Amino acid sequence: MNRVLAHTGVQYPIVQAPMGYIARSQLASAVSNAGGLGIIETSSGEVDACLAEIAKMKTLTDKPFGVNLPLLFIREPRVVDLVAKSGVKFVTTSAGSPAKLLPTLKAAGLIVYHVVPNLSSALKAVEAGVDGLVVEGGEGGGFKNPDDVSTLVLLQAVRERTDVPLIAAGGICDGRGMAAAFALGAEAIQMGTRFVSSAESPVHHNYKQAIVDADDTGTVMLNRKSTPCVRALKTERTAEIEREGSFDRSVFGSVKDVYFGGDMEASLALAGQTVGLIHEVLPVAEIIRTTVEGFHAIRRQQGERSLAGGF
């Protein structure tokens, strides 16, 4: 049996990424109701708001959902205990070592997957006792490891050295990407940019349209020599930052003006390289349906070729 499905209880092995401010009940419930796994973020640092969103999820869906706990951004330690007591059964941890959170989370009976950007982090997380990994390549949007490894290479490296269930993230937005990820050893996929540009996403239309309009070179990695390193849409603002070589964290103070105000120059519009593969805004249910259908069509085709001894 697919171990990610067993751990999450969802219909399809498709997970929605925990984008700060964006991954809340409006989007997460749509993903869960369509058979995937919606995730509520806590990286925004708005603890009470995020906890309220967890509670709201229970009124919007009777399907499973999860919560993300990014160690780097947890400003209030109480959030870990509160999430553990919230009734959620699945948690992803990220941006640091999961070791210090695992005793609390496992004592509460939670399944814990850790997000890793390289093989070293994956091995340490497995040694710490996580139940699985979200293997995130450098193609993905948002906060990245400056020494990025592509999903294609990273999945193979992690699968070669570990036997825990893997969720592939970064560079995946459809059935083709899902089939490729499974061929490399994943048992599920995580999509961020594809869901940001969905009909149910709470972000401004300008943000969604900018994703649709971007091509395969439409994103840029910023701050490689400092922290935080991020992948964002190319804009006049990011071009200026790239010329300067770095940016201050204060730039994120106006990120809501991008996300919900539609001012694409106000801050950084985080997005992954899949912008070059996304051509229209679609409902979440349609995104998940076509991804699953595309995945099975490719798997059937490859199976027929394999049985025939062909390529």
mmCIF file of C-alpha atoms in Angstrom:
data_model
loop_
_atom_site.group_PDB
_atom_site.id
_atom_site.type_symbol
_atom_site.label_atom_id
_atom_site.label_comp_id
_atom_site.label_asym_id
_atom_site.label_seq_id
_atom_site.Cartn_x
_atom_site.Cartn_y
_atom_site.Cartn_z
ATOM 1 C CA MET A 1 0.000 0.000 0.000
ATOM 2 C CA ASN A 2 1.071 3.591 -0.614
ATOM 3 C CA ARG A 3 2.564 4.628 2.727
ATOM 4 C CA VAL A 4 1.746 8.329 2.371
ATOM 5 C CA LEU A 5 -1.921 7.475 1.842
ATOM 6 C CA ALA A 6 -1.760 5.228 4.904
ATOM 7 C CA HIS A 7 -0.187 8.011 6.979
ATOM 8 C CA THR A 8 -2.543 10.762 5.846
ATOM 9 C CA GLY A 9 -5.831 8.983 5.165
ATOM 10 C CA VAL A 10 -6.451 10.972 1.976
ATOM 11 C CA GLN A 11 -7.749 9.698 -1.357
ATOM 12 C CA TYR A 12 -4.933 10.968 -3.556
ATOM 13 C CA PRO A 13 -1.209 11.342 -2.711
ATOM 14 C CA ILE A 14 -1.217 15.065 -3.479
ATOM 15 C CA VAL A 15 -0.215 17.558 -0.793
ATOM 16 C CA GLN A 16 -0.654 21.324 -0.829
ATOM 17 C CA ALA A 17 2.464 23.258 0.182
ATOM 18 C CA PRO A 18 2.297 25.407 3.362
ATOM 19 C CA MET A 19 2.784 28.880 1.878
ATOM 20 C CA GLY A 20 2.895 31.646 4.478
ATOM 21 C CA TYR A 21 -0.376 33.645 4.770
ATOM 22 C CA ILE A 22 -1.774 31.758 1.739
ATOM 23 C CA ALA A 23 -2.122 28.203 3.045
ATOM 24 C CA ARG A 24 -5.131 28.764 5.223
ATOM 25 C CA SER A 25 -8.602 27.291 5.412
ATOM 26 C CA GLN A 26 -9.967 28.699 2.136
ATOM 27 C CA LEU A 27 -7.347 26.929 0.044
ATOM 28 C CA ALA A 28 -6.561 23.998 2.334
ATOM 29 C CA SER A 29 -10.188 22.934 2.676
ATOM 30 C CA ALA A 30 -10.611 22.980 -1.115
ATOM 31 C CA VAL A 31 -7.601 20.669 -1.472
ATOM 32 C CA SER A 32 -8.807 18.298 1.247
ATOM 33 C CA ASN A 33 -12.364 18.229 -0.106
ATOM 34 C CA ALA A 34 -10.981 17.324 -3.545
ATOM 35 C CA GLY A 35 -9.164 14.304 -2.124
ATOM 36 C CA GLY A 36 -5.712 15.769 -1.483
ATOM 37 C CA LEU A 37 -4.111 16.905 1.750
ATOM 38 C CA GLY A 38 -4.595 20.558 2.639
ATOM 39 C CA ILE A 39 -1.952 22.042 4.922
ATOM 40 C CA ILE A 40 -2.329 25.031 7.258
ATOM 41 C CA GLU A 41 0.755 27.225 7.561
ATOM 42 C CA THR A 42 2.289 28.720 10.700
ATOM 43 C CA SER A 43 5.317 30.365 9.053
ATOM 44 C CA SER A 44 3.542 33.735 9.012
ATOM 45 C CA GLY A 45 4.017 33.889 12.770
ATOM 46 C CA GLU A 46 0.372 34.852 13.255
ATOM 47 C CA VAL A 47 -0.160 32.148 15.865
ATOM 48 C CA ASP A 48 -3.703 32.965 16.945
ATOM 49 C CA ALA A 49 -4.845 33.441 13.352
ATOM 50 C CA CYS A 50 -3.297 30.121 12.304
ATOM 51 C CA LEU A 51 -4.863 28.283 15.232
ATOM 52 C CA ALA A 52 -8.210 29.836 14.291
ATOM 53 C CA GLU A 53 -7.687 28.548 10.750
ATOM 54 C CA ILE A 54 -7.099 25.033 12.092
ATOM 55 C CA ALA A 55 -10.378 25.250 13.987
ATOM 56 C CA LYS A 56 -12.136 26.651 10.912
ATOM 57 C CA MET A 57 -10.931 23.745 8.795
ATOM 58 C CA LYS A 58 -13.055 21.415 10.890
ATOM 59 C CA THR A 59 -16.165 23.351 9.843
ATOM 60 C CA LEU A 60 -15.230 23.377 6.142
ATOM 61 C CA THR A 61 -14.198 19.754 5.616
ATOM 62 C CA ASP A 62 -14.585 16.349 7.209
ATOM 63 C CA LYS A 63 -11.495 15.157 5.338
ATOM 64 C CA PRO A 64 -7.937 14.902 6.738
ATOM 65 C CA PHE A 65 -5.635 17.927 6.737
ATOM 66 C CA GLY A 66 -2.244 18.801 8.198
ATOM 67 C CA VAL A 67 -0.200 21.636 9.694
ATOM 68 C CA ASN A 68 3.325 22.826 8.965
ATOM 69 C CA LEU A 69 5.726 23.838 11.745
ATOM 70 C CA PRO A 70 8.794 25.686 10.404
ATOM 71 C CA LEU A 71 11.367 25.789 13.182
ATOM 72 C CA LEU A 72 13.096 28.929 11.919
ATOM 73 C CA PHE A 73 9.871 30.943 12.071
ATOM 74 C CA ILE A 74 8.327 29.656 15.308
ATOM 75 C CA ARG A 75 8.416 32.763 17.492
ATOM 76 C CA GLU A 76 6.096 31.361 20.156
ATOM 77 C CA PRO A 77 6.983 27.903 21.516
ATOM 78 C CA ARG A 78 3.368 27.404 22.617
ATOM 79 C CA VAL A 79 2.311 26.880 19.010
ATOM 80 C CA VAL A 80 3.869 23.401 19.005
ATOM 81 C CA ASP A 81 1.886 22.279 22.052
ATOM 82 C CA LEU A 82 -1.285 23.872 20.756
ATOM 83 C CA VAL A 83 -0.975 22.172 17.362
ATOM 84 C CA ALA A 84 -0.233 18.851 19.067
ATOM 85 C CA LYS A 85 -3.448 19.220 21.066
ATOM 86 C CA SER A 86 -5.569 20.478 18.147
ATOM 87 C CA GLY A 87 -6.647 17.074 16.909
ATOM 88 C CA VAL A 88 -4.556 17.250 13.716
ATOM 89 C CA LYS A 89 -2.969 13.894 12.889
ATOM 90 C CA PHE A 90 -0.332 14.883 10.310
ATOM 91 C CA VAL A 91 2.403 17.516 10.639
ATOM 92 C CA THR A 92 5.287 18.588 8.443
ATOM 93 C CA THR A 93 8.314 20.254 10.005
ATOM 94 C CA SER A 94 10.820 22.373 8.109
ATOM 95 C CA ALA A 95 13.577 25.010 8.282
ATOM 96 C CA GLY A 96 15.720 23.329 10.929
ATOM 97 C CA SER A 97 16.212 20.062 12.783
ATOM 98 C CA PRO A 98 13.003 18.234 13.746
ATOM 99 C CA ALA A 99 14.712 16.484 16.670
ATOM 100 C CA LYS A 100 13.632 18.934 19.373
ATOM 101 C CA LEU A 101 9.973 18.887 18.275
ATOM 102 C CA LEU A 102 9.609 15.155 17.747
ATOM 103 C CA PRO A 103 9.119 14.126 21.405
ATOM 104 C CA THR A 104 6.145 16.487 21.788
ATOM 105 C CA LEU A 105 4.607 15.647 18.425
ATOM 106 C CA LYS A 106 5.077 11.888 18.682
ATOM 107 C CA ALA A 107 3.769 11.854 22.258
ATOM 108 C CA ALA A 108 0.568 13.376 20.880
ATOM 109 C CA GLY A 109 0.318 10.559 18.333
ATOM 110 C CA LEU A 110 1.116 12.671 15.262
ATOM 111 C CA ILE A 111 2.676 11.491 12.016
ATOM 112 C CA VAL A 112 5.648 13.757 11.257
ATOM 113 C CA TYR A 113 7.311 14.343 7.876
ATOM 114 C CA HIS A 114 10.309 16.677 7.634
ATOM 115 C CA VAL A 115 11.086 18.917 4.629
ATOM 116 C CA VAL A 116 14.653 18.471 3.358
ATOM 117 C CA PRO A 117 16.662 20.330 0.669
ATOM 118 C CA ASN A 118 19.621 17.925 0.495
ATOM 119 C CA LEU A 119 20.752 14.400 1.329
ATOM 120 C CA SER A 120 22.556 15.362 4.533
ATOM 121 C CA SER A 121 19.403 16.879 6.023
ATOM 122 C CA ALA A 122 17.405 13.834 4.952
ATOM 123 C CA LEU A 123 19.731 11.403 6.703
ATOM 124 C CA LYS A 124 19.724 13.463 9.902
ATOM 125 C CA ALA A 125 15.922 13.663 9.907
ATOM 126 C CA VAL A 126 15.559 9.916 9.420
ATOM 127 C CA GLU A 127 18.042 9.298 12.222
ATOM 128 C CA ALA A 128 15.999 11.629 14.452
ATOM 129 C CA GLY A 129 12.953 9.410 13.899
ATOM 130 C CA VAL A 130 10.625 11.162 11.458
ATOM 131 C CA ASP A 131 7.945 9.084 9.743
ATOM 132 C CA GLY A 132 8.733 10.369 6.262
ATOM 133 C CA LEU A 133 10.311 13.156 4.233
ATOM 134 C CA VAL A 134 9.205 15.953 1.940
ATOM 135 C CA VAL A 135 12.088 16.068 -0.536
ATOM 136 C CA GLU A 136 12.135 19.592 -1.949
ATOM 137 C CA GLY A 137 14.315 20.464 -4.925
ATOM 138 C CA GLY A 138 15.579 23.925 -5.794
ATOM 139 C CA GLU A 139 12.935 24.388 -8.503
ATOM 140 C CA GLY A 140 10.329 25.139 -5.864
ATOM 141 C CA GLY A 141 9.302 28.630 -4.834
ATOM 142 C CA GLY A 142 9.792 30.338 -1.505
ATOM 143 C CA PHE A 143 12.622 29.879 0.981
ATOM 144 C CA LYS A 144 15.425 27.739 -0.426
ATOM 145 C CA ASN A 145 18.833 26.330 0.386
ATOM 146 C CA PRO A 146 21.365 28.473 -1.540
ATOM 147 C CA ASP A 147 23.238 25.274 -2.500
ATOM 148 C CA ASP A 148 20.174 23.981 -4.286
ATOM 149 C CA VAL A 149 19.813 20.467 -5.670
ATOM 150 C CA SER A 150 17.235 19.683 -8.346
ATOM 151 C CA THR A 151 14.307 17.443 -7.494
ATOM 152 C CA LEU A 152 15.422 15.012 -10.200
ATOM 153 C CA VAL A 153 18.772 14.419 -8.486
ATOM 154 C CA LEU A 154 17.691 14.854 -4.866
ATOM 155 C CA LEU A 155 14.910 12.266 -5.017
ATOM 156 C CA GLN A 156 17.287 9.655 -6.367
ATOM 157 C CA ALA A 157 19.940 10.460 -3.774
ATOM 158 C CA VAL A 158 17.508 10.264 -0.857
ATOM 159 C CA ARG A 159 15.797 7.106 -2.092
ATOM 160 C CA GLU A 160 19.180 5.431 -2.560
ATOM 161 C CA ARG A 161 20.060 5.973 1.111
ATOM 162 C CA THR A 162 16.705 5.765 2.911
ATOM 163 C CA ASP A 163 13.576 3.617 2.953
ATOM 164 C CA VAL A 164 11.071 6.054 4.489
ATOM 165 C CA PRO A 165 8.105 7.323 2.438
ATOM 166 C CA LEU A 166 8.950 10.364 0.315
ATOM 167 C CA ILE A 167 6.795 13.270 -0.836
ATOM 168 C CA ALA A 168 8.408 14.973 -3.841
ATOM 169 C CA ALA A 169 8.270 18.781 -4.008
ATOM 170 C CA GLY A 170 9.675 21.370 -6.370
ATOM 171 C CA GLY A 171 9.031 21.520 -10.103
ATOM 172 C CA ILE A 172 5.803 19.494 -10.031
ATOM 173 C CA CYS A 173 2.418 20.815 -11.137
ATOM 174 C CA ASP A 174 0.723 18.058 -13.132
ATOM 175 C CA GLY A 175 0.451 14.355 -13.884
ATOM 176 C CA ARG A 176 3.700 14.266 -15.841
ATOM 177 C CA GLY A 177 5.642 15.611 -12.907
ATOM 178 C CA MET A 178 3.840 13.242 -10.565
ATOM 179 C CA ALA A 179 4.662 10.212 -12.737
ATOM 180 C CA ALA A 180 8.314 11.269 -12.918
ATOM 181 C CA ALA A 181 8.472 11.673 -9.135
ATOM 182 C CA PHE A 182 6.987 8.215 -8.542
ATOM 183 C CA ALA A 183 9.457 6.690 -11.006
ATOM 184 C CA LEU A 184 12.250 8.103 -8.822
ATOM 185 C CA GLY A 185 10.869 6.646 -5.609
ATOM 186 C CA ALA A 186 8.290 9.125 -4.305
ATOM 187 C CA GLU A 187 4.919 8.002 -2.994
ATOM 188 C CA ALA A 188 3.281 11.434 -3.154
ATOM 189 C CA ILE A 189 3.825 14.927 -4.498
ATOM 190 C CA GLN A 190 3.535 18.398 -3.003
ATOM 191 C CA MET A 191 2.464 21.357 -5.127
ATOM 192 C CA GLY A 192 2.704 25.010 -4.147
ATOM 193 C CA THR A 193 2.744 27.363 -7.130
ATOM 194 C CA ARG A 194 0.023 25.348 -8.896
ATOM 195 C CA PHE A 195 -2.311 25.815 -5.926
ATOM 196 C CA VAL A 196 -1.356 29.482 -5.427
ATOM 197 C CA SER A 197 -2.709 30.062 -8.933
ATOM 198 C CA SER A 198 -5.911 28.085 -8.354
ATOM 199 C CA ALA A 199 -9.397 29.574 -8.324
ATOM 200 C CA GLU A 200 -9.758 29.011 -4.561
ATOM 201 C CA SER A 201 -6.402 30.561 -3.702
ATOM 202 C CA PRO A 202 -6.925 33.703 -1.592
ATOM 203 C CA VAL A 203 -4.244 35.718 -3.398
ATOM 204 C CA HIS A 204 -4.997 38.686 -5.660
ATOM 205 C CA HIS A 205 -5.774 38.060 -9.328
ATOM 206 C CA ASN A 206 -2.629 39.993 -10.333
ATOM 207 C CA TYR A 207 -0.475 37.414 -8.553
ATOM 208 C CA LYS A 208 -2.261 34.502 -10.211
ATOM 209 C CA GLN A 209 -2.033 36.172 -13.622
ATOM 210 C CA ALA A 210 1.675 36.876 -13.166
ATOM 211 C CA ILE A 211 2.206 33.136 -12.628
ATOM 212 C CA VAL A 212 0.168 32.291 -15.724
ATOM 213 C CA ASP A 213 2.038 34.886 -17.816
ATOM 214 C CA ALA A 214 5.534 33.819 -16.717
ATOM 215 C CA ASP A 215 7.688 31.500 -18.824
ATOM 216 C CA ASP A 216 10.137 28.812 -17.775
ATOM 217 C CA THR A 217 12.780 31.434 -16.932
ATOM 218 C CA GLY A 218 10.279 33.612 -15.102
ATOM 219 C CA THR A 219 11.694 33.112 -11.593
ATOM 220 C CA VAL A 220 14.971 34.036 -9.940
ATOM 221 C CA MET A 221 16.920 32.871 -6.871
ATOM 222 C CA LEU A 222 17.796 35.811 -4.628
ATOM 223 C CA ASN A 223 20.183 36.209 -1.693
ATOM 224 C CA ARG A 224 22.279 33.128 -2.427
ATOM 225 C CA LYS A 225 25.146 34.505 -0.334
ATOM 226 C CA SER A 226 23.003 35.479 2.637
ATOM 227 C CA THR A 227 19.761 34.519 4.352
ATOM 228 C CA PRO A 228 17.022 34.042 3.568
ATOM 229 C CA CYS A 229 17.570 32.704 0.061
ATOM 230 C CA VAL A 230 14.326 32.629 -1.908
ATOM 231 C CA ARG A 231 12.924 31.868 -5.354
ATOM 232 C CA ALA A 232 10.504 34.512 -6.616
ATOM 233 C CA LEU A 233 8.881 35.784 -9.783
ATOM 234 C CA LYS A 234 10.998 38.113 -11.880
ATOM 235 C CA THR A 235 9.796 41.699 -11.435
ATOM 236 C CA GLU A 236 11.395 45.126 -11.474
ATOM 237 C CA ARG A 237 11.802 44.771 -7.713
ATOM 238 C CA THR A 238 13.624 41.438 -7.940
ATOM 239 C CA ALA A 239 15.817 42.745 -10.774
ATOM 240 C CA GLU A 240 16.879 45.605 -8.507
ATOM 241 C CA ILE A 241 17.619 43.191 -5.649
ATOM 242 C CA GLU A 242 19.601 40.955 -7.982
ATOM 243 C CA ARG A 243 21.744 43.919 -9.041
ATOM 244 C CA GLU A 244 22.364 44.838 -5.413
ATOM 245 C CA GLY A 245 23.216 41.235 -4.545
ATOM 246 C CA SER A 246 21.088 40.868 -1.409
ATOM 247 C CA PHE A 247 18.040 42.141 0.437
ATOM 248 C CA ASP A 248 16.984 42.829 3.997
ATOM 249 C CA ARG A 249 14.276 40.765 5.729
ATOM 250 C CA SER A 250 12.253 43.962 6.057
ATOM 251 C CA VAL A 251 11.187 43.467 2.437
ATOM 252 C CA PHE A 252 8.699 40.869 3.704
ATOM 253 C CA GLY A 253 6.936 43.540 5.772
ATOM 254 C CA SER A 254 4.916 44.449 2.689
ATOM 255 C CA VAL A 255 4.399 40.937 1.327
ATOM 256 C CA LYS A 256 0.658 41.108 1.978
ATOM 257 C CA ASP A 257 0.498 44.016 -0.464
ATOM 258 C CA VAL A 258 1.658 41.562 -3.131
ATOM 259 C CA TYR A 259 -0.404 38.602 -2.021
ATOM 260 C CA PHE A 260 -3.696 40.317 -1.311
ATOM 261 C CA GLY A 261 -3.296 43.844 -2.672
ATOM 262 C CA GLY A 262 -1.992 42.856 -6.094
ATOM 263 C CA ASP A 263 0.969 45.267 -6.077
ATOM 264 C CA MET A 264 3.568 43.026 -7.670
ATOM 265 C CA GLU A 265 6.396 45.447 -6.930
ATOM 266 C CA ALA A 266 5.624 45.928 -3.239
ATOM 267 C CA SER A 267 7.643 42.910 -2.112
ATOM 268 C CA LEU A 268 8.667 39.462 -3.385
ATOM 269 C CA ALA A 269 6.126 37.285 -5.192
ATOM 270 C CA LEU A 270 7.376 33.822 -4.263
ATOM 271 C CA ALA A 271 6.926 31.166 -6.956
ATOM 272 C CA GLY A 272 8.613 28.081 -8.364
ATOM 273 C CA GLN A 273 9.845 27.224 -11.840
ATOM 274 C CA THR A 274 6.553 25.498 -12.624
ATOM 275 C CA VAL A 275 5.271 28.954 -13.596
ATOM 276 C CA GLY A 276 6.451 27.988 -17.083
ATOM 277 C CA LEU A 277 4.047 25.028 -17.065
ATOM 278 C CA ILE A 278 0.960 26.768 -15.664
ATOM 279 C CA HIS A 279 -1.215 28.328 -18.355
ATOM 280 C CA GLU A 280 -4.529 29.077 -16.679
ATOM 281 C CA VAL A 281 -6.259 29.528 -13.359
ATOM 282 C CA LEU A 282 -8.262 26.395 -12.558
ATOM 283 C CA PRO A 283 -10.396 25.150 -9.650
ATOM 284 C CA VAL A 284 -8.538 22.995 -7.141
ATOM 285 C CA ALA A 285 -10.750 19.986 -7.850
ATOM 286 C CA GLU A 286 -9.913 20.184 -11.559
ATOM 287 C CA ILE A 287 -6.187 20.529 -10.846
ATOM 288 C CA ILE A 288 -6.231 17.408 -8.702
ATOM 289 C CA ARG A 289 -8.473 15.454 -11.098
ATOM 290 C CA THR A 290 -6.351 16.188 -14.180
ATOM 291 C CA THR A 291 -3.127 15.522 -12.262
ATOM 292 C CA VAL A 292 -4.352 12.099 -11.175
ATOM 293 C CA GLU A 293 -5.693 11.291 -14.644
ATOM 294 C CA GLY A 294 -2.463 12.386 -16.297
ATOM 295 C CA PHE A 295 -0.422 10.361 -13.833
ATOM 296 C CA HIS A 296 -2.353 7.152 -14.502
ATOM 297 C CA ALA A 297 -2.317 7.683 -18.280
ATOM 298 C CA ILE A 298 1.463 7.964 -18.289
ATOM 299 C CA ARG A 299 1.877 4.982 -15.973
ATOM 300 C CA ARG A 300 -0.352 2.843 -18.207
ATOM 301 C CA GLN A 301 1.567 3.900 -21.304
ATOM 302 C CA GLN A 302 4.915 3.175 -19.686
ATOM 303 C CA GLY A 303 3.638 -0.165 -18.402
ATOM 304 C CA GLU A 304 2.526 -1.222 -21.872
ATOM 305 C CA ARG A 305 5.918 -0.276 -23.306
ATOM 306 C CA SER A 306 7.698 -2.170 -20.539
ATOM 307 C CA LEU A 307 5.639 -5.314 -21.069
ATOM 308 C CA ALA A 308 6.355 -5.101 -24.785
ATOM 309 C CA GLY A 309 10.090 -4.748 -24.090
ATOM 310 C CA GLY A 310 10.154 -1.406 -25.851
ATOM 311 C CA PHE A 311 11.167 2.160 -25.093
#
